Every structure is written in structure tokens, then in C-alpha cells.
Amino acid sequence: MAAYCRVSTDSEEQINSYTAQKAYYTQKIEESPDWELAGIFADEGITGTSMKKRKEFNRMITACKRGGIDLILTKSLSRFARNTVDCLETVRMLKARGIGVIFEKENINTLTESS
């Protein structure tokens, strides 16, 4: 399991949020006996509208394609992607590979029937 974090600006408040998100997901994953930490992927000061510019997001997707990640945990849909089409295409590609995404704020797990 991996986590993805993103903050869109370099403001001090956003940098604190970025640091807090990384610490939160590291602790949450390490404390769960069913999850093994495959990495924390985090883009700082990058907009969510363009996936091409998000180096860590793309590194995470590559790791998924190589079989190194089976589940992604992220704060919300807006942290994962601001572009609806990109978000849907990425989630569908991951789901086709048996890889789920958990969007905590929306309480969505893409691998469950109710999502």
C-alpha cells in the first residue's frame, strides 16, 4: 500500500499540511497489520490539474504498473486529481489491474461494490 499527498502552493500553511499529510499516512499505514508501506508519494507546490507535471504521482503510477503497489490511500478526490477525466481514466486503469484507491474524505474505496 502507498499513499499520495499533494499541496498546490508553496505557502507556509500548505507546506505544514504537506508535512502533516506525509506523517499521517506513514503512521496510519505502519500501524495497520493488514497494510505494508510501499511508499509515500508526495507532490509539493504542484497543481492537480495536470498529471504530467506531478513527478511523484507519475512515479507512483509506474510503481503500480510494475506490481509494487496494490492499494493507494489519499485524502480526497481533489488531492488525487482536479481534472475529472484524468481522475476517472487513472482510477479505471488501476482498477483493471486490481489496484484500489481509497479517498478518505469521500469514504470511497474503488475496489468495493458500493463505490
Coordinates of C-alpha atoms in Angstrom, one line a residue:
M1 CA 0.0 0.0 0.0
A2 CA 1.1 3.5 -0.8
A3 CA -0.2 7.0 0.0
Y4 CA -0.4 10.0 -2.2
C5 CA -0.3 13.6 -0.9
R6 CA -0.3 16.9 -2.8
V7 CA -0.4 20.5 -1.9
S8 CA -0.8 23.1 -4.6
T9 CA 1.2 26.1 -3.3
D10 CA 4.4 26.7 -1.5
S11 CA 2.8 28.8 1.2
E12 CA 3.8 28.1 4.8
E13 CA 0.3 26.8 5.6
Q14 CA 0.4 24.4 2.6
I15 CA 3.9 23.2 3.5
N16 CA 2.7 22.4 7.0
S17 CA -0.2 20.5 5.5
Y18 CA 2.2 18.6 3.2
T19 CA 4.4 17.6 6.1
A20 CA 1.4 16.6 8.2
Q21 CA -0.1 14.5 5.4
K22 CA 3.1 12.6 4.9
A23 CA 3.4 11.9 8.7
Y24 CA -0.2 10.9 9.0
Y25 CA -0.1 8.4 6.2
T26 CA 3.2 6.9 7.2
Q27 CA 1.8 6.3 10.7
K28 CA -1.6 5.1 9.6
I29 CA -0.2 2.5 7.2
E30 CA 2.6 1.3 9.5
E31 CA 0.0 0.8 12.4
S32 CA -2.3 -1.3 10.3
P33 CA -1.4 -5.0 10.5
D34 CA -3.0 -5.7 7.1
W35 CA -1.0 -3.0 5.2
E36 CA 2.6 -2.9 4.2
L37 CA 4.1 0.5 3.3
A38 CA 5.2 0.6 -0.3
G39 CA 5.9 4.3 -0.2
I40 CA 4.6 7.8 0.4
F41 CA 4.4 9.7 -2.8
A42 CA 4.0 13.5 -2.4
D43 CA 4.0 16.4 -4.8
E44 CA 4.6 19.8 -3.2
G45 CA 3.7 23.2 -4.8
I46 CA 2.1 21.5 -7.8
T47 CA -1.4 22.0 -9.2
G48 CA -3.6 19.0 -9.5
T49 CA -5.0 19.9 -13.0
S50 CA -2.0 18.5 -14.9
M51 CA -0.9 15.0 -14.2
K52 CA 2.2 15.3 -16.5
K53 CA 3.8 17.8 -14.1
R54 CA 3.4 15.7 -11.0
K55 CA 6.6 13.8 -10.7
E56 CA 5.7 11.8 -7.6
F57 CA 2.2 10.9 -8.8
N58 CA 3.7 9.5 -12.1
R59 CA 6.4 7.6 -10.1
M60 CA 3.6 6.1 -8.0
I61 CA 1.6 5.1 -11.1
T62 CA 4.7 3.5 -12.6
A63 CA 5.2 1.5 -9.4
C64 CA 1.6 0.4 -9.6
K65 CA 2.1 -0.8 -13.2
R66 CA 5.2 -2.7 -12.2
G67 CA 3.2 -4.5 -9.4
G68 CA 4.8 -2.8 -6.4
I69 CA 1.6 -1.2 -5.1
D70 CA -1.9 -2.8 -4.7
L71 CA -3.7 0.0 -2.9
I72 CA -3.4 3.8 -2.7
L73 CA -4.6 5.9 0.2
T74 CA -5.2 9.6 -0.4
K75 CA -7.0 12.4 1.4
S76 CA -9.6 13.3 -1.2
L77 CA -10.5 13.2 -4.9
S78 CA -9.1 16.8 -5.2
R79 CA -5.7 15.7 -3.9
F80 CA -5.6 12.8 -6.4
A81 CA -6.7 14.9 -9.5
R82 CA -8.5 18.1 -10.2
N83 CA -9.3 17.0 -13.8
T84 CA -12.4 14.7 -13.7
V85 CA -11.5 12.8 -16.9
D86 CA -7.8 12.2 -15.8
C87 CA -9.1 11.0 -12.4
L88 CA -11.6 8.6 -13.9
E89 CA -9.2 7.3 -16.5
T90 CA -6.5 6.7 -13.9
V91 CA -8.8 5.0 -11.4
R92 CA -10.2 2.8 -14.2
M93 CA -6.7 1.8 -15.3
L94 CA -5.7 1.0 -11.7
K95 CA -8.9 -0.9 -11.0
A96 CA -8.4 -3.0 -14.2
R97 CA -5.0 -4.0 -12.7
G98 CA -6.7 -4.9 -9.3
I99 CA -5.3 -1.7 -7.6
G100 CA -7.7 0.3 -5.5
V101 CA -7.7 3.9 -4.4
I102 CA -9.2 4.9 -1.1
F103 CA -10.4 8.5 -1.0
E104 CA -10.7 9.2 2.7
K105 CA -12.8 12.4 2.7
E106 CA -15.4 10.9 0.4
N107 CA -15.3 7.5 2.0
I108 CA -14.7 5.8 -1.4
N109 CA -12.8 2.6 -2.0
T110 CA -12.7 1.9 -5.7
L111 CA -12.5 -1.8 -5.2
T112 CA -15.7 -2.2 -3.2
E113 CA -19.1 -2.7 -4.8
S114 CA -20.6 0.3 -3.0
S115 CA -18.2 2.9 -4.5

